[in-house]
Amino acid sequence: MDKFQIVRGPAAPLLVDDVDTDQIAPVQYMRALEPDYRVALFARWRAAPQDFVLDKPRFSGAPILVAGRNFGCGSAREVAVWALMAHGVRCIVARSFSDVFRESALKNGVLPVQLDAADQGSFEAIATDVDGAAPFEVDLVKQIIQCPGGRVYAFSIAPHERAALLQGLDDVALTMAYAARIAAWEEGALQEQPWLQRVPPRKG
Amino acid sequence: MSLPAIHAATLFDKIWSRHVVAQESERFLLYVDRAVVDDVRAPHVLASLAKRGLPIRRPDLVFVVQDHTTPSFPTHRGLGGSDFLDATRAAAHAAGLTLFDVGDAEQGISHVTMPELGVVPPGSTYVCVDSHAPTVGGLGALGFGCGSSELEHVLATQTIWLKKPRQHRIRLDGALAEGVSAKDVILHVLRIVGREAMRGAAVEFCGDMIAREPIEGRLTISNMAVELGARTSLMAPDAAAMDWLAARHPQERSAELAGVRKVWSALRSDAGAAFETDLHFDCASVEPQITWGTSPSTAIPVTSKVPSAGDAHGLAADKWRRAIDYMDLTPGEPLLGKKVDRVFIGSCTNSRLPDLESAARVLRGRRVAQGVTAVVVPGSRTVARQAERAGLREIFVAAGFQWGEPGCSMCAGGGGERLQPGERVVSTTNRNFEGRQGAGVRTHLASPATAAAAAVCGVIADPRRLAPNS
């Protein structure tokens, strides 16, 4: 996955709560094994006569999305993250995230930011006012977002999540360091609760 | 005065701590006893692992299912034609994994087949690349949904990194009234609790309603706890759960099961175990529910009226308006009598034998109304066989229902149905999001009995008004 250190660009406001993954990546646009994720992204919202934020020229390829509460809820489909990435999104600042979506974002080098509750309103107001006219800068090294006009917001993130994003690492190599412990766990389970380690045979 | 027990553990704590392999500050490496990957994700997940040169650590503990893109009828073209099914089959064979293929005796929806095949025992951990993995909590197994990349990690290491979730408990007491089912209970709970309070949490359900409920109804409740935003949900496995499993286990394991029961019996929250919140619901007064909006938490009693802005249970005015417009409803109008175009009975929420039985009680001796397309899709071939033996298929077909092939079908739109924008559907599924069942399609979530009532009346109807014919 791509490293995430500093990302700079327009911040597209999509201040809607409970945006589910059926909106972000509708099933009907996933007919191929390798679909065009750019077309799939919010396909139905963009089909409507309204001016969808990511279709405005100033947000073309915008790397930052500013979202509402419970972003990415519903289906666990990781294609929702891939569709956002296909548009160029690298960071999502939301009031809150669905867990599965948040974890999938991290696995793909997309930074999910949840600002302190006290900061959320003013940050959203700035993103709305700026409306793509000037770039924001998300700095994962310093854990800050620099807004046009100078306002700076600090954000927190778990150390292991930050380290993985900065270095572009995935967890498998790290987990492999625990291979002996995993094997020991399996051995213990086989002794104490063997049904956890064995699956009933398939019927004829 | 009773003193809180020292080190009192919750049911969740017990399963969680049994599976911890390692800990790094606030995250835990948890052993995964069973992993499941479905046809929409298997081609990518298995190809990616092969490309990365990562072997699957325990192929014997991994299952591949064909459910999301299985055509609902032989005449249908499922999502992507047979592309996903063919790629999944090839990838599963190449990786040496057990595949429950289309046409196999075990064909069906992952969250239906895994419990009924005895693959997911109480006290086990279960990870599926689908959000409704916590369905298995109805049997006392700890299920987690995840994305494709996470599942690659699970297959390569047989473990998953997780933060320990907050814990809540929901006590469900009271005998259900006639015509009311587990689906109505969980829809009622969703309206009260909403989608924020328990987001990311582990939710335990208990109470005498659960104790009386057949296992299938428990699976329904655990399944829809996902719509609360819960990361996982659980119920203590009781004698009924163990009997249910024993009845489904191959004979050769029944001797072992006897000893296992003792271990499973300890899978319950200790007296005094702490939960962040402890909610209590009296289910005796719950009426048949139906959703009016575009979120599962917009359930109301089927006899009530579409809410106006002021009483839309916490929904912000703009979201309420958007939902009203999308669903083409008028604030204050009754839902009863609203014309429906389609009825769907199926999905990992409501496609098990008791679900089909409760719909059949309404349908016996009645006909699907003119102009309504009614479809029933058993969750698995096992359920389909049982239903056929019990004469249920005959009742559905005589009523004018189409009897489909086991799979997710109309729930997520992968089964090949082509719904028109504006169609109104009463569906026993779990999600009514905009466009979930097709662009512009208006989905009302309800129980199998309420869905059956809508099918025969041609309009949203109260199943209690349709007394069973003998």
XYZ file of C-alpha atoms in Angstrom:
674
model
C 0.000 0.000 0.000
C 1.031 3.626 -0.565
C 2.720 5.484 2.269
C 0.825 8.351 3.844
C 2.870 11.218 5.179
C 1.612 14.572 3.961
C -1.368 15.031 1.678
C -2.247 18.423 0.274
C -5.245 19.457 -1.788
C -8.891 20.479 -1.804
C -11.197 19.195 0.956
C -14.594 18.242 -0.457
C -17.460 18.693 2.014
C -20.026 15.868 1.963
C -21.735 16.641 5.249
C -24.301 13.878 5.307
C -24.708 11.447 8.209
C -24.969 7.655 7.852
C -23.552 7.481 4.320
C -23.688 3.733 3.718
C -21.513 1.717 1.361
C -24.530 1.020 -0.871
C -24.332 4.741 -1.716
C -20.531 4.904 -2.016
C -20.268 1.830 -4.253
C -23.647 0.516 -5.510
C -23.774 -3.208 -6.298
C -25.234 -2.485 -9.727
C -21.881 -0.976 -10.763
C -19.919 -4.033 -9.649
C -20.886 -6.388 -12.435
C -17.301 -7.026 -13.506
C -14.538 -8.651 -11.485
C -12.507 -5.469 -12.072
C -15.127 -2.741 -12.448
C -14.431 0.916 -13.170
C -14.382 2.187 -9.594
C -14.358 5.819 -10.741
C -17.723 5.317 -12.401
C -19.083 3.326 -9.461
C -18.276 5.980 -6.851
C -21.556 7.489 -5.582
C -22.954 6.562 -8.999
C -26.606 7.100 -8.102
C -26.005 10.392 -6.321
C -24.124 11.625 -9.336
C -26.870 10.479 -11.700
C -29.325 12.803 -9.975
C -29.782 16.279 -11.432
C -28.089 17.905 -8.435
C -24.522 19.114 -8.549
C -22.591 16.409 -6.749
C -19.620 17.756 -4.833
C -16.985 15.423 -6.301
C -18.126 16.273 -9.834
C -17.373 19.976 -9.421
C -14.183 20.755 -11.335
C -12.514 22.261 -8.263
C -12.893 18.932 -6.439
C -11.660 16.786 -9.291
C -9.161 14.428 -7.676
C -9.672 16.079 -4.253
C -7.609 14.015 -1.793
C -9.634 15.010 1.293
C -13.286 14.221 1.947
C -15.113 15.855 4.873
C -17.994 13.647 5.971
C -20.630 13.357 8.679
C -21.497 10.799 11.319
C -21.211 7.009 10.837
C -19.508 7.247 7.453
C -19.209 3.960 5.565
C -21.897 2.083 7.484
C -23.701 -0.970 6.140
C -22.147 -3.579 3.900
C -18.508 -4.495 4.609
C -17.612 -4.111 0.922
C -14.048 -2.831 0.656
C -14.826 -1.657 -2.874
C -16.267 1.438 -1.187
C -12.727 2.388 -0.144
C -11.329 1.459 -3.549
C -13.947 3.633 -5.289
C -12.989 6.642 -3.150
C -9.311 5.979 -3.865
C -10.058 5.821 -7.580
C -11.248 9.411 -7.299
C -8.025 10.307 -5.496
C -9.294 10.404 -1.889
C -6.471 9.728 0.590
C -7.954 11.165 3.780
C -11.499 11.224 5.156
C -12.339 13.561 8.009
C -15.631 12.380 9.489
C -17.656 12.898 12.676
C -17.426 9.119 13.085
C -16.855 5.977 11.021
C -18.248 2.493 10.819
C -15.537 0.202 12.236
C -15.239 -2.073 9.239
C -14.985 0.834 6.803
C -12.380 2.537 8.978
C -10.263 -0.610 9.173
C -10.517 -1.148 5.421
C -9.422 2.455 4.814
C -6.335 1.965 6.975
C -5.472 -1.238 5.127
C -5.422 0.737 1.881
C -3.351 3.680 3.025
C -6.365 5.974 3.391
C -6.252 8.033 6.593
C -9.503 8.207 8.603
C -9.530 11.272 10.875
C -12.019 11.877 13.640
C -11.381 15.311 15.129
C -12.185 16.112 18.737
C -15.900 16.750 19.096
C -15.201 20.385 19.989
C -13.333 20.943 16.708
C -15.651 19.191 14.279
C -18.129 22.013 13.724
C -15.567 24.726 13.055
C -13.510 22.493 10.772
C -16.595 21.629 8.719
C -17.453 25.322 8.529
C -13.994 26.140 7.166
C -14.177 23.333 4.599
C -17.609 24.569 3.511
C -16.495 28.223 3.310
C -13.267 27.495 1.441
C -15.245 25.277 -0.932
C -12.227 24.025 -2.807
C -10.721 27.473 -3.440
C -7.519 26.688 -1.523
C -5.724 23.528 -0.405
C -5.751 21.888 3.019
C -2.721 19.980 4.243
C -3.006 16.782 6.264
C 0.293 16.006 7.988
C 0.381 12.553 9.581
C 3.924 13.062 10.840
C 2.830 16.000 12.989
C -0.779 14.757 13.301
C -2.244 18.080 12.217
C -4.498 19.483 9.528
C -3.491 22.910 8.274
C -6.441 24.862 6.865
C -6.270 27.725 4.373
C -6.225 30.878 6.487
C -3.880 29.351 9.005
C -6.132 27.483 11.424
C -4.502 24.198 12.551
C -6.314 21.188 13.954
C -4.516 18.406 15.815
C -5.859 14.866 15.555
C -5.082 11.642 17.335
C -4.550 8.199 15.890
C -3.383 4.928 17.427
C 0.447 4.635 17.239
C 0.350 1.349 15.310
C -2.077 2.791 12.762
C 0.113 5.863 12.298
C 3.265 3.776 11.928
C 1.681 1.464 9.359
C 0.438 4.409 7.261
C 3.731 6.304 7.437
C 5.694 3.285 6.288
C 3.080 1.811 3.961
C 3.216 -1.493 5.860
C 0.501 -4.073 6.151
C -0.031 -6.224 9.207
C 0.823 -9.664 7.862
C 4.593 -9.287 8.241
C 4.144 -7.930 11.748
C 1.796 -10.736 12.737
C 4.181 -13.362 11.371
C 6.499 -12.388 14.224
C 3.927 -14.059 16.465
C 3.888 -17.308 14.469
C 5.228 -19.344 17.388
C 2.532 -17.987 19.699
C -0.171 -18.723 17.144
C 1.083 -22.297 16.851
C 1.177 -22.605 20.641
C -2.391 -21.329 20.848
C -3.484 -23.960 18.348
C -1.704 -26.678 20.306
C -3.377 -25.592 23.534
C -6.811 -25.447 21.937
C -6.355 -28.876 20.418
C -5.749 -30.243 23.924
C -8.406 -28.288 25.799
C -11.174 -27.593 23.254
C -10.416 -29.771 20.244
C -13.721 -28.895 18.554
C -12.351 -25.408 17.943
C -9.510 -26.844 15.885
C -11.500 -29.472 14.006
C -14.333 -29.040 11.605
C -16.998 -31.743 11.339
C -16.452 -33.797 8.179
C -18.579 -33.004 5.191
C -21.523 -35.346 4.770
C -21.259 -37.818 1.898
C -26.999 -6.126 49.865
C -25.273 -8.151 47.192
C -21.651 -7.351 46.478
C -20.416 -7.258 42.915
C -18.502 -10.401 42.057
C -14.760 -9.997 41.840
C -13.466 -10.515 38.298
C -16.986 -11.083 37.078
C -16.644 -11.669 33.352
C -19.115 -11.150 30.555
C -19.868 -13.813 27.969
C -17.921 -11.665 25.512
C -14.918 -11.432 27.871
C -14.820 -15.206 28.203
C -14.701 -15.933 24.483
C -12.403 -12.988 23.791
C -9.814 -13.814 26.458
C -9.797 -17.476 25.436
C -8.719 -16.375 21.943
C -6.103 -13.705 22.685
C -2.757 -14.695 21.173
C -0.922 -11.426 21.806
C -1.491 -7.840 22.844
C 0.136 -4.608 21.671
C -1.020 -1.653 23.766
C -4.725 -1.248 23.003
C -5.050 -3.869 20.295
C -5.286 -7.616 20.592
C -4.337 -10.416 18.242
C -7.276 -12.804 18.320
C -7.255 -16.373 17.023
C -9.899 -17.018 14.368
C -11.502 -20.465 14.585
C -13.484 -20.212 11.341
C -13.083 -17.928 8.341
C -15.552 -17.583 5.482
C -15.214 -15.847 2.155
C -18.019 -15.381 -0.359
C -18.235 -15.203 -4.128
C -18.087 -11.415 -4.464
C -14.830 -11.273 -2.510
C -13.154 -14.660 -2.997
C -11.770 -14.007 -6.488
C -9.926 -10.896 -5.336
C -8.878 -12.152 -1.890
C -7.494 -15.473 -3.105
C -5.777 -13.957 -6.142
C -4.175 -11.288 -3.991
C -2.846 -13.846 -1.495
C -1.374 -15.888 -4.339
C 0.181 -12.775 -5.847
C 1.721 -11.824 -2.515
C 3.040 -15.363 -2.126
C 1.185 -15.787 1.170
C 0.063 -19.356 1.888
C -3.239 -19.943 3.663
C -2.263 -21.009 7.158
C -5.218 -23.296 7.974
C -7.160 -24.212 4.839
C -9.075 -26.739 6.945
C -10.676 -23.883 8.928
C -11.647 -21.793 5.889
C -14.880 -22.045 3.913
C -15.852 -20.572 0.577
C -19.514 -19.967 -0.207
C -21.414 -18.916 -3.322
C -24.247 -16.725 -2.138
C -24.198 -13.083 -3.286
C -24.286 -13.618 -7.055
C -26.148 -16.939 -7.222
C -29.033 -16.495 -9.672
C -32.336 -16.650 -7.803
C -33.841 -18.631 -10.663
C -32.291 -20.768 -13.409
C -33.660 -18.229 -15.900
C -31.902 -15.345 -14.154
C -28.498 -13.882 -14.759
C -26.864 -13.151 -11.390
C -24.471 -10.252 -10.844
C -21.697 -10.484 -13.419
C -23.310 -13.498 -15.093
C -21.344 -16.486 -13.838
C -18.068 -14.519 -13.614
C -17.941 -14.374 -9.824
C -19.149 -17.956 -9.369
C -16.638 -19.339 -11.897
C -13.727 -17.311 -10.529
C -14.626 -18.284 -6.964
C -14.826 -21.969 -7.847
C -11.468 -21.904 -9.632
C -9.772 -19.949 -6.845
C -11.189 -22.180 -4.084
C -10.046 -25.324 -5.865
C -6.589 -23.879 -6.525
C -6.242 -22.938 -2.856
C -7.523 -26.314 -1.661
C -10.418 -24.794 0.302
C -13.784 -26.327 1.104
C -16.311 -24.812 -1.286
C -20.076 -24.915 -0.831
C -20.883 -24.507 -4.494
C -24.071 -23.823 -6.403
C -25.777 -27.189 -6.709
C -24.106 -28.672 -3.631
C -26.151 -30.018 -0.722
C -24.636 -27.231 1.405
C -25.438 -24.400 -1.017
C -26.719 -21.308 0.715
C -26.047 -18.028 2.484
C -22.927 -18.140 4.662
C -24.694 -16.972 7.824
C -27.426 -19.576 7.319
C -25.305 -22.571 6.346
C -22.396 -22.166 8.775
C -24.571 -22.460 11.914
C -26.826 -25.201 10.539
C -23.890 -27.345 9.388
C -22.423 -27.244 12.892
C -19.337 -25.512 11.533
C -19.461 -22.648 14.049
C -19.672 -23.976 17.614
C -20.568 -21.832 20.652
C -17.517 -20.139 22.105
C -15.720 -20.042 18.749
C -14.570 -16.993 16.809
C -15.880 -16.522 13.277
C -14.729 -13.974 10.721
C -16.525 -13.480 7.431
C -15.867 -10.904 4.760
C -19.470 -9.755 5.139
C -20.974 -7.365 7.647
C -23.583 -9.814 8.924
C -21.019 -12.234 10.381
C -22.313 -11.536 13.929
C -25.423 -13.569 13.039
C -23.655 -16.552 14.630
C -23.909 -14.763 17.992
C -27.360 -16.337 18.218
C -25.549 -19.603 18.962
C -22.998 -18.049 21.307
C -20.198 -17.730 18.745
C -18.252 -14.489 18.388
C -18.593 -13.213 14.817
C -16.821 -10.283 13.166
C -17.362 -8.874 9.698
C -14.390 -7.410 7.867
C -13.119 -6.122 4.544
C -11.233 -8.040 1.876
C -7.749 -6.911 2.948
C -8.466 -7.859 6.543
C -9.582 -11.288 5.393
C -6.298 -11.738 3.557
C -4.581 -11.223 6.901
C -6.933 -13.733 8.525
C -6.266 -16.374 5.886
C -2.508 -15.849 6.036
C -2.265 -15.872 9.848
C -5.570 -17.329 11.180
C -5.716 -14.255 13.442
C -7.187 -10.755 13.440
C -6.072 -7.561 15.209
C -8.930 -5.912 17.079
C -9.481 -3.265 19.688
C -11.581 -4.529 22.547
C -15.051 -3.083 22.015
C -17.252 -1.456 24.615
C -19.977 -3.765 25.899
C -23.713 -3.303 26.194
C -26.481 -5.655 27.219
C -30.051 -5.711 25.988
C -32.511 -7.732 28.053
C -35.582 -8.865 26.140
C -38.401 -10.112 28.334
C -42.030 -10.984 27.792
C -43.981 -13.404 25.634
C -44.528 -12.256 22.057
C -48.099 -11.631 20.984
C -49.675 -13.637 18.182
C -48.340 -12.543 14.791
C -45.195 -10.993 16.299
C -41.729 -12.443 15.679
C -38.067 -11.935 16.512
C -37.795 -9.632 13.481
C -40.410 -7.313 14.961
C -38.529 -7.278 18.263
C -35.208 -6.285 16.746
C -36.851 -3.645 14.510
C -38.512 -2.234 17.636
C -35.142 -2.210 19.436
C -33.553 -0.468 16.438
C -36.092 2.345 16.571
C -35.448 2.963 20.276
C -31.666 2.531 20.343
C -30.870 4.021 16.918
C -27.627 3.539 15.051
C -25.167 5.573 17.118
C -25.378 4.515 20.782
C -23.935 1.037 20.263
C -21.753 1.714 17.246
C -18.594 -0.398 17.402
C -19.724 -2.207 20.554
C -20.271 -5.815 21.556
C -23.942 -6.303 22.423
C -25.211 -9.211 24.483
C -28.888 -10.133 24.233
C -30.512 -12.004 27.104
C -33.901 -12.356 28.793
C -36.830 -14.725 28.798
C -37.955 -13.699 25.306
C -34.623 -14.975 23.988
C -34.838 -18.117 26.145
C -38.225 -18.962 24.616
C -37.194 -18.084 21.082
C -36.151 -20.874 18.684
C -32.507 -20.655 17.595
C -33.511 -19.316 14.190
C -35.196 -16.299 15.802
C -32.099 -15.687 17.918
C -30.026 -15.697 14.735
C -32.421 -13.099 13.272
C -31.903 -10.782 16.261
C -28.140 -11.234 16.308
C -28.073 -10.631 12.545
C -29.820 -7.288 12.789
C -27.799 -6.100 15.771
C -25.348 -5.191 13.010
C -27.792 -2.432 11.993
C -27.387 -0.915 15.467
C -23.804 -0.409 14.351
C -22.655 -3.124 16.757
C -19.302 -4.706 15.958
C -20.554 -8.025 17.238
C -23.442 -9.493 19.195
C -23.862 -12.522 21.390
C -26.315 -14.688 23.282
C -25.432 -17.299 25.891
C -25.834 -20.797 24.439
C -28.490 -22.625 26.482
C -29.721 -26.216 26.378
C -31.942 -25.374 23.398
C -28.960 -24.057 21.446
C -26.938 -27.166 22.263
C -29.817 -29.461 21.305
C -30.233 -27.555 18.042
C -26.572 -28.075 17.227
C -26.555 -31.711 18.313
C -29.474 -32.394 15.980
C -27.463 -30.970 13.079
C -24.121 -32.520 13.827
C -22.992 -35.582 11.985
C -23.558 -38.675 14.106
C -19.875 -39.306 14.620
C -19.571 -36.174 16.724
C -22.495 -36.693 19.100
C -20.360 -38.567 21.654
C -17.902 -35.729 21.755
C -20.731 -33.238 22.041
C -21.804 -34.631 25.399
C -18.524 -33.577 26.982
C -18.508 -30.300 25.140
C -21.834 -29.241 26.640
C -20.224 -28.741 30.030
C -17.769 -26.262 28.582
C -20.496 -24.491 26.630
C -22.657 -24.209 29.741
C -20.056 -21.892 31.278
C -20.462 -19.496 28.350
C -22.622 -16.921 30.101
C -22.051 -13.572 31.748
C -21.268 -13.865 35.455
C -23.581 -12.205 37.951
C -22.257 -8.708 38.505
C -20.407 -8.519 35.185
C -20.245 -4.897 34.080
C -21.783 -3.450 30.920
C -21.576 0.139 29.788
C -25.348 0.145 29.498
C -27.940 -2.405 30.473
C -31.169 -1.864 28.547
C -34.431 -3.629 29.175
C -37.328 -4.139 26.782
C -40.749 -5.579 27.498
C -41.502 -7.447 24.282
C -45.068 -8.426 25.227
C -46.342 -5.115 23.894
C -44.345 -5.190 20.641
C -46.560 -5.101 17.550
C -45.706 -6.190 14.005
C -43.199 -3.637 12.709
C -42.362 -2.182 9.321
C -39.878 0.487 8.260
C -41.133 3.637 6.550
C -37.751 5.232 5.715
C -34.325 4.469 4.334
C -32.648 3.223 7.500
C -33.456 0.067 9.474
C -34.036 2.232 12.552
C -37.108 3.816 10.940
C -39.337 0.923 12.015
C -42.809 1.658 13.350
C -45.789 -0.539 14.219
C -47.464 -1.543 10.954
C -50.698 0.056 12.179
C -49.152 3.474 12.731
C -48.718 6.505 10.528
C -45.763 7.868 8.606
C -44.144 10.244 11.080
C -44.179 13.975 10.594
C -40.942 15.894 11.142
C -41.526 16.425 14.852
C -41.913 12.780 15.816
C -39.464 11.062 13.486
C -37.616 9.596 16.480
C -34.533 11.752 16.377
C -34.112 11.875 12.608
C -32.840 15.303 11.555
C -35.356 17.257 9.489
C -33.333 17.089 6.256
C -32.856 13.319 6.523
C -36.520 12.835 7.362
C -37.531 14.880 4.302
C -35.135 13.027 2.035
C -36.467 9.666 3.264
C -40.098 10.751 2.875
C -39.412 11.885 -0.697
C -37.404 8.786 -1.624
C -40.096 6.484 -0.252
C -42.853 8.586 -1.855
C -44.865 8.863 1.348
C -46.964 11.608 2.886
C -46.350 12.538 6.521
C -49.252 11.415 8.671
C -50.648 8.875 6.208
C -51.181 5.319 7.445
C -48.845 2.679 6.047
C -51.661 0.131 6.050
C -53.200 0.047 2.595
C -50.130 1.340 0.762
C -49.920 -0.508 -2.548
C -46.923 -2.826 -2.985
C -45.372 -4.165 -6.192
C -43.183 -6.910 -4.790
C -42.684 -9.073 -1.762
C -39.449 -10.820 -0.910
C -39.028 -13.437 1.802
C -35.426 -14.526 2.313
C -31.885 -13.304 3.225
C -29.558 -14.075 6.134
C -32.111 -12.343 8.375
C -35.270 -14.330 7.604
C -34.814 -17.381 5.383
C -34.794 -20.226 7.887
C -37.467 -22.855 8.429
C -39.500 -21.038 11.136
C -39.467 -17.911 8.945
C -40.996 -19.851 6.069
C -43.467 -21.513 8.463
C -44.725 -18.206 9.784
C -45.222 -16.853 6.264
C -46.926 -20.091 5.204
C -49.408 -19.780 8.092
C -50.598 -16.537 6.509
C -50.476 -17.889 2.941
C -52.280 -21.212 3.413
C -55.503 -21.110 1.427
C -54.831 -17.608 0.114
C -53.503 -16.167 -3.151
C -50.948 -13.489 -3.918
C -52.837 -10.360 -4.975
C -53.041 -9.380 -8.629
C -50.129 -7.210 -9.672
C -47.772 -8.360 -6.926
C -44.618 -10.321 -7.723
C -43.875 -12.475 -4.702
C -40.605 -14.348 -4.267
C -39.406 -16.657 -1.501
C -35.788 -17.796 -1.398
C -34.813 -20.336 1.283
C -31.481 -19.457 2.876
C -29.940 -22.815 2.135
C -30.571 -26.068 0.337
C -31.007 -27.657 3.769
C -33.809 -25.239 4.605
C -35.319 -25.787 1.154
C -35.321 -29.564 1.670
C -36.898 -29.256 5.112
C -39.513 -26.861 3.770
C -40.369 -29.160 0.914
C -40.729 -32.104 3.292
C -42.972 -30.041 5.555
C -45.217 -29.095 2.626
C -44.298 -25.419 2.824
C -43.119 -25.141 -0.752
C -46.502 -26.383 -1.870
C -48.228 -23.671 0.153
C -45.998 -20.926 -1.245
C -46.362 -22.099 -4.820
C -50.121 -22.626 -4.526
C -50.376 -19.062 -3.241
C -48.524 -17.794 -6.294
C -45.066 -17.259 -4.831
C -41.974 -17.983 -6.930
C -39.670 -20.414 -5.102
C -36.037 -19.452 -5.696
C -32.603 -21.021 -5.447
C -30.747 -20.589 -2.115
C -28.640 -17.428 -1.950
C -28.732 -13.748 -1.001
C -31.060 -13.032 -3.934
C -32.931 -9.727 -3.741
C -31.309 -8.553 -0.504
C -28.301 -6.944 -2.160
C -29.411 -7.101 -5.757
C -27.040 -9.812 -6.952
C -29.568 -12.543 -7.752
C -30.541 -11.185 -11.154
C -33.887 -9.524 -10.412
C -34.485 -6.380 -12.386
C -36.573 -4.041 -10.298
C -37.861 -0.784 -11.744
C -37.285 2.581 -10.067
C -40.258 3.465 -7.904
C -41.276 -0.119 -7.149
C -42.411 -0.644 -3.563
C -41.149 -3.835 -1.925
C -41.977 -5.411 1.402
C -38.837 -7.361 2.205
C -37.694 -9.552 5.095
C -34.097 -8.401 4.586
C -31.981 -6.207 6.857
C -31.262 -3.028 4.877
C -33.565 -0.498 3.250
C -30.922 1.996 2.161
C -31.584 4.082 -0.947
C -31.038 1.903 -3.994
C -30.151 -1.182 -1.975
C -32.502 -3.406 -3.988
C -32.103 -1.389 -7.184
C -31.986 2.268 -8.205
C -35.071 4.072 -6.919
C -36.539 0.933 -5.356
C -38.513 1.568 -2.125
C -37.860 -1.096 0.474
C -39.987 -1.666 3.580
C -38.356 -4.081 6.037
C -40.708 -6.407 7.892
C -41.175 -9.921 9.264
C -42.021 -12.926 7.081
C -45.641 -12.860 8.344
C -46.025 -9.151 7.532
C -44.427 -9.698 4.127
C -46.820 -12.585 3.428
C -49.767 -10.428 4.492
C -48.643 -7.724 2.040
C -48.394 -10.314 -0.726
C -51.959 -11.569 -0.337
C -53.482 -8.134 0.291
C -51.488 -6.315 -2.392
C -50.940 -3.552 0.118
C -49.099 -3.137 3.413
C -51.226 -5.147 5.841
C -51.387 -6.310 9.441
C -50.680 -10.070 9.601
C -52.813 -10.322 12.752
C -55.888 -9.585 10.637
C -55.336 -12.694 8.522
C -56.315 -15.621 10.721
C -54.708 -18.889 9.637
C -56.893 -21.061 7.400
C -56.949 -24.694 8.432
